[in-house]
Amino acid sequence: MVVTRFAPSPTGYLHVGGARTALFNWLYARRTGGRFILRVEDTDQKRNTPTATQQVLRDLRWLGIDWDEGPDVGGPHKPYHQSQRGEIYARYVKQLLEQGKAYYCFDTPEELEALRAKAGPGFAYARPEQFPTDEDAARARAEGRPVAVRFAVPQDREFIVDDVIRGQVRFRPGEVGDFVIQKSDGFPTYHFAVVVDDELMGVTHVIRGQEHLMNTPAHLALQEALGFRTPVYAHMSVTVSPDGGKLSKRERPKVLRQAIQAMGDVDVEALAQAASLSAEDVESFLAGKSVPDMPAIDAMAAALGVSLPEINVVDFFRSGYLPETMVNFLALLGWNPGDEREVMDVQELIAAFELERLTKSNSLFDRKKLMSFNTEHIKRLPADRLLRHYRAFLQETANPATQADDATLMRILELCRGARTLAEIEQKCRFLFVEDDQVVYEDKAVRNVLHKHDGLGVLAEIEKNLKDWTAVTAEAVENLLRRLAEQRGVGLGKIAQPLRVALCGNTISPPIGDTVGLLGLDRTRRRIRRALEGCTQNP
RNA sequence: GGCCCCAUCGUCUAGGCAGGUCUAGGACACCGGGUUUUCAACCCGGCAACAGGGGUUCGAAUCCCCUUGGGGCUACCA
């Protein structure tokens, strides 16, 4: 039975790279009828934040990635937080110590730094002739020195990683230096915890980023020393950002900083307040000295109206992408079904997924293509599913449209066929959810539409024609406009646009008949009147 | 610096392991045209790639080597 896992370290939101790793592991488990485990690698006390785990789980659920074992669902190998598995790791550390395969060391960070500086690049920890005893360790502890444990990596043999994607990768003897397996705070290091947990949890296939390929010989050595199995390894290509380099969460703060610097003078106090930071924090961020957490970054961007590149899964949700899109797109980054299918649903993805078809080379995250996938998925998704996604999207930002009933939202969704994101739909139908006297008239629209080609005159004529209507249909409205266009000998655009601007304040809305239909006669008349009265001055 | 991985249109990729059927296929983007009542969507057409150099072979995008380029790792982070 195939067992895969995703093991995020909860240092922030789940980003797309992590989501892709999770997805591939999940797809493979689902494809083979195996099990998928979620394990939280929270052994770094300095970096983990308490809310991050919940956010990561939430992001995975949004994507539709479920786990058979892990936080919230439990399982036979609990606990699934590494921070709670201390005793287990301690047992194996003890075993290695007793077998003389690992040893204590007492260096302070400063001493280590000095050694590294002296040795230059290619530093390898010098293994002592005699390993310190338990008594030595106790004494060191009593003296307040840090006590860590290093694994004595066999130096006389080569290690061969047998990788599904890359074939055999050889590492010469002496290539892997002795590395720390237990930190002085008592926590295991990543290298140690993965090896132990993968063994204990019965993981058969390790699918992870290529950046881990160089760590694998160390894991192999550890497995051998502990008498563990070696799982099947698949080191996937990495997703890179358009300007080269790994797609990283650091991109958002970077873009924000550049945007602010480009704006010239900004109100630091206001910014600090928006992000609930101190002015010093903001200054320090702008100077490139520090980086606040993601919610603070998001808050500042929102306050300034700067749009940041989406990096985290939640960013794509907020930008109006569907989980179906993300899953489809991410799956195609470094994998393909071997035929010419591209837009696929999850079931198709699962049915077609094979490790053998993973690509070796890195790929660029192309937001343009992502958007085109989203357009396709919006089109092909059943109405009720789309409605659910749209409600979730509206709720995320407490949009007034949340108040609308299902029938209204369904109608909106229908009218917005062809939209590329949920955000576009929201924008296109926002006019429905503002009060008639709150419509904001965009300068550009007023200038180009109402004040050209006798836009106001057209509007007045429409008002006159609408006066004694008692009911309205999209068709009737369009017939009226068509008639007026004919009378004036102009295109429909010259007639429809002034009305659209009067009703929406801008030039974007569903087909004009439907726009009036959604609004109803009274609100339409009120808005026409207001436009006629308020937009006589050229802005 | 050392070690490791990778290399087909601008981008994601098919083809490569079993060399000829590849005058290299698809998708996104882009360009041109059409449809149109705005934004989208839609329809038609077009541009565009085997990184370079050596081999092996009757024959190489496909196999080997070198160069170049890109990426990664080199922590008491994961």
PDB file of N, CA and C (backbone and C1' of nucleotides) in Angstrom, chain A residues 411-412 414-416 429 431-432 472-478 481 499-500 503-504 509-520 524, chain B residues 37-38:
ATOM      1  N   ARG A 411     -28.386  34.510 -10.784  1.00  0.00           N
ATOM      2  CA  ARG A 411     -28.660  35.336 -11.958  1.00  0.00           C
ATOM      3  C   ARG A 411     -27.391  36.098 -12.349  1.00  0.00           C
ATOM      4  N   ILE A 412     -26.721  36.652 -11.363  1.00  0.00           N
ATOM      5  CA  ILE A 412     -25.486  37.400 -11.604  1.00  0.00           C
ATOM      6  C   ILE A 412     -24.445  36.508 -12.258  1.00  0.00           C
ATOM      7  N   GLU A 414     -24.893  33.869 -13.955  1.00  0.00           N
ATOM      8  CA  GLU A 414     -25.309  33.555 -15.318  1.00  0.00           C
ATOM      9  C   GLU A 414     -24.947  34.691 -16.274  1.00  0.00           C
ATOM     10  N   LEU A 415     -25.228  35.902 -15.821  1.00  0.00           N
ATOM     11  CA  LEU A 415     -24.999  37.071 -16.673  1.00  0.00           C
ATOM     12  C   LEU A 415     -23.517  37.362 -16.877  1.00  0.00           C
ATOM     13  N   CYS A 416     -22.700  36.831 -15.986  1.00  0.00           N
ATOM     14  CA  CYS A 416     -21.273  37.130 -16.079  1.00  0.00           C
ATOM     15  C   CYS A 416     -20.507  35.992 -16.735  1.00  0.00           C
ATOM     16  N   CYS A 429     -20.885  43.567 -11.044  1.00  0.00           N
ATOM     17  CA  CYS A 429     -22.246  43.665 -10.497  1.00  0.00           C
ATOM     18  C   CYS A 429     -22.315  44.451  -9.204  1.00  0.00           C
ATOM     19  N   PHE A 431     -22.669  47.497  -8.801  1.00  0.00           N
ATOM     20  CA  PHE A 431     -23.678  48.564  -8.885  1.00  0.00           C
ATOM     21  C   PHE A 431     -24.994  48.197  -8.215  1.00  0.00           C
ATOM     22  N   LEU A 432     -25.277  46.898  -8.192  1.00  0.00           N
ATOM     23  CA  LEU A 432     -26.542  46.437  -7.626  1.00  0.00           C
ATOM     24  C   LEU A 432     -26.591  46.622  -6.119  1.00  0.00           C
ATOM     25  N   VAL A 472     -40.635  45.961 -16.393  1.00  0.00           N
ATOM     26  CA  VAL A 472     -39.441  46.023 -17.217  1.00  0.00           C
ATOM     27  C   VAL A 472     -38.895  44.617 -17.498  1.00  0.00           C
ATOM     28  N   THR A 473     -38.461  44.421 -18.724  1.00  0.00           N
ATOM     29  CA  THR A 473     -37.726  43.192 -19.043  1.00  0.00           C
ATOM     30  C   THR A 473     -36.486  43.618 -19.824  1.00  0.00           C
ATOM     31  N   ALA A 474     -35.488  42.744 -19.800  1.00  0.00           N
ATOM     32  CA  ALA A 474     -34.254  43.035 -20.509  1.00  0.00           C
ATOM     33  C   ALA A 474     -34.551  43.278 -21.988  1.00  0.00           C
ATOM     34  N   GLU A 475     -35.431  42.470 -22.507  1.00  0.00           N
ATOM     35  CA  GLU A 475     -35.754  42.556 -23.920  1.00  0.00           C
ATOM     36  C   GLU A 475     -36.398  43.903 -24.279  1.00  0.00           C
ATOM     37  N   ALA A 476     -37.346  44.311 -23.434  1.00  0.00           N
ATOM     38  CA  ALA A 476     -38.041  45.578 -23.682  1.00  0.00           C
ATOM     39  C   ALA A 476     -37.057  46.739 -23.683  1.00  0.00           C
ATOM     40  N   VAL A 477     -36.137  46.704 -22.738  1.00  0.00           N
ATOM     41  CA  VAL A 477     -35.153  47.779 -22.652  1.00  0.00           C
ATOM     42  C   VAL A 477     -34.306  47.809 -23.919  1.00  0.00           C
ATOM     43  N   GLU A 478     -33.869  46.635 -24.331  1.00  0.00           N
ATOM     44  CA  GLU A 478     -33.021  46.597 -25.514  1.00  0.00           C
ATOM     45  C   GLU A 478     -33.769  47.059 -26.757  1.00  0.00           C
ATOM     46  N   LEU A 481     -33.853  50.837 -26.677  1.00  0.00           N
ATOM     47  CA  LEU A 481     -32.569  51.442 -27.022  1.00  0.00           C
ATOM     48  C   LEU A 481     -32.278  51.299 -28.515  1.00  0.00           C
ATOM     49  N   LEU A 499     -26.559  55.211 -20.662  1.00  0.00           N
ATOM     50  CA  LEU A 499     -27.427  54.606 -19.659  1.00  0.00           C
ATOM     51  C   LEU A 499     -26.598  53.789 -18.661  1.00  0.00           C
ATOM     52  N   ARG A 500     -25.638  53.058 -19.190  1.00  0.00           N
ATOM     53  CA  ARG A 500     -24.786  52.222 -18.329  1.00  0.00           C
ATOM     54  C   ARG A 500     -24.035  53.092 -17.321  1.00  0.00           C
ATOM     55  N   LEU A 503     -26.280  54.315 -14.587  1.00  0.00           N
ATOM     56  CA  LEU A 503     -26.703  53.300 -13.626  1.00  0.00           C
ATOM     57  C   LEU A 503     -25.550  52.781 -12.762  1.00  0.00           C
ATOM     58  N   CYS A 504     -24.365  52.723 -13.354  1.00  0.00           N
ATOM     59  CA  CYS A 504     -23.250  52.074 -12.648  1.00  0.00           C
ATOM     60  C   CYS A 504     -22.139  53.030 -12.244  1.00  0.00           C
ATOM     61  N   SER A 509     -20.574  46.580 -16.988  1.00  0.00           N
ATOM     62  CA  SER A 509     -21.750  45.962 -16.373  1.00  0.00           C
ATOM     63  C   SER A 509     -22.237  44.854 -17.285  1.00  0.00           C
ATOM     64  N   PRO A 510     -23.180  44.055 -16.827  1.00  0.00           N
ATOM     65  CA  PRO A 510     -23.759  43.037 -17.700  1.00  0.00           C
ATOM     66  C   PRO A 510     -24.443  43.714 -18.885  1.00  0.00           C
ATOM     67  N   PRO A 511     -24.914  42.953 -19.861  1.00  0.00           N
ATOM     68  CA  PRO A 511     -25.633  43.536 -20.995  1.00  0.00           C
ATOM     69  C   PRO A 511     -26.678  44.528 -20.477  1.00  0.00           C
ATOM     70  N   ILE A 512     -26.824  45.628 -21.185  1.00  0.00           N
ATOM     71  CA  ILE A 512     -27.577  46.751 -20.633  1.00  0.00           C
ATOM     72  C   ILE A 512     -29.008  46.411 -20.228  1.00  0.00           C
ATOM     73  N   GLY A 513     -29.668  45.574 -21.017  1.00  0.00           N
ATOM     74  CA  GLY A 513     -31.033  45.188 -20.673  1.00  0.00           C
ATOM     75  C   GLY A 513     -31.087  44.476 -19.331  1.00  0.00           C
ATOM     76  N   ASP A 514     -30.133  43.601 -19.115  1.00  0.00           N
ATOM     77  CA  ASP A 514     -30.087  42.862 -17.863  1.00  0.00           C
ATOM     78  C   ASP A 514     -29.693  43.759 -16.701  1.00  0.00           C
ATOM     79  N   THR A 515     -28.840  44.728 -16.992  1.00  0.00           N
ATOM     80  CA  THR A 515     -28.440  45.665 -15.950  1.00  0.00           C
ATOM     81  C   THR A 515     -29.673  46.396 -15.429  1.00  0.00           C
ATOM     82  N   VAL A 516     -30.511  46.875 -16.351  1.00  0.00           N
ATOM     83  CA  VAL A 516     -31.753  47.549 -15.955  1.00  0.00           C
ATOM     84  C   VAL A 516     -32.678  46.553 -15.268  1.00  0.00           C
ATOM     85  N   GLY A 517     -32.737  45.359 -15.825  1.00  0.00           N
ATOM     86  CA  GLY A 517     -33.600  44.339 -15.246  1.00  0.00           C
ATOM     87  C   GLY A 517     -33.251  44.037 -13.798  1.00  0.00           C
ATOM     88  N   LEU A 518     -31.981  43.926 -13.509  1.00  0.00           N
ATOM     89  CA  LEU A 518     -31.526  43.639 -12.149  1.00  0.00           C
ATOM     90  C   LEU A 518     -31.892  44.774 -11.202  1.00  0.00           C
ATOM     91  N   LEU A 519     -31.750  45.976 -11.719  1.00  0.00           N
ATOM     92  CA  LEU A 519     -31.945  47.154 -10.879  1.00  0.00           C
ATOM     93  C   LEU A 519     -33.430  47.432 -10.631  1.00  0.00           C
ATOM     94  N   GLY A 520     -34.267  47.172 -11.630  1.00  0.00           N
ATOM     95  CA  GLY A 520     -35.696  47.473 -11.509  1.00  0.00           C
ATOM     96  C   GLY A 520     -35.974  48.898 -11.955  1.00  0.00           C
ATOM     97  N   THR A 524     -33.688  52.414 -11.474  1.00  0.00           N
ATOM     98  CA  THR A 524     -33.159  52.891 -12.749  1.00  0.00           C
ATOM     99  C   THR A 524     -33.514  54.363 -12.945  1.00  0.00           C
TER     100      THR A 524
ATOM    101  P     U B  37     -23.879  45.981 -31.102  1.00  0.00           P
ATOM    102  O5'   U B  37     -23.553  46.672 -29.707  1.00  0.00           O
ATOM    103  C5'   U B  37     -23.365  48.098 -29.672  1.00  0.00           C
ATOM    104  C4'   U B  37     -22.915  48.413 -28.265  1.00  0.00           C
ATOM    105  C3'   U B  37     -21.900  47.387 -27.818  1.00  0.00           C
ATOM    106  O3'   U B  37     -20.774  47.988 -27.234  1.00  0.00           O
ATOM    107  C1'   U B  37     -23.821  47.389 -26.368  1.00  0.00           C
ATOM    108  P     U B  38     -19.415  47.162 -27.219  1.00  0.00           P
ATOM    109  O5'   U B  38     -18.867  47.534 -25.776  1.00  0.00           O
ATOM    110  C5'   U B  38     -18.627  48.898 -25.445  1.00  0.00           C
ATOM    111  C4'   U B  38     -18.337  48.982 -23.983  1.00  0.00           C
ATOM    112  C3'   U B  38     -17.399  47.907 -23.479  1.00  0.00           C
ATOM    113  O3'   U B  38     -16.054  48.297 -23.668  1.00  0.00           O
ATOM    114  C1'   U B  38     -19.269  48.067 -22.043  1.00  0.00           C
TER     115        U B  38
END
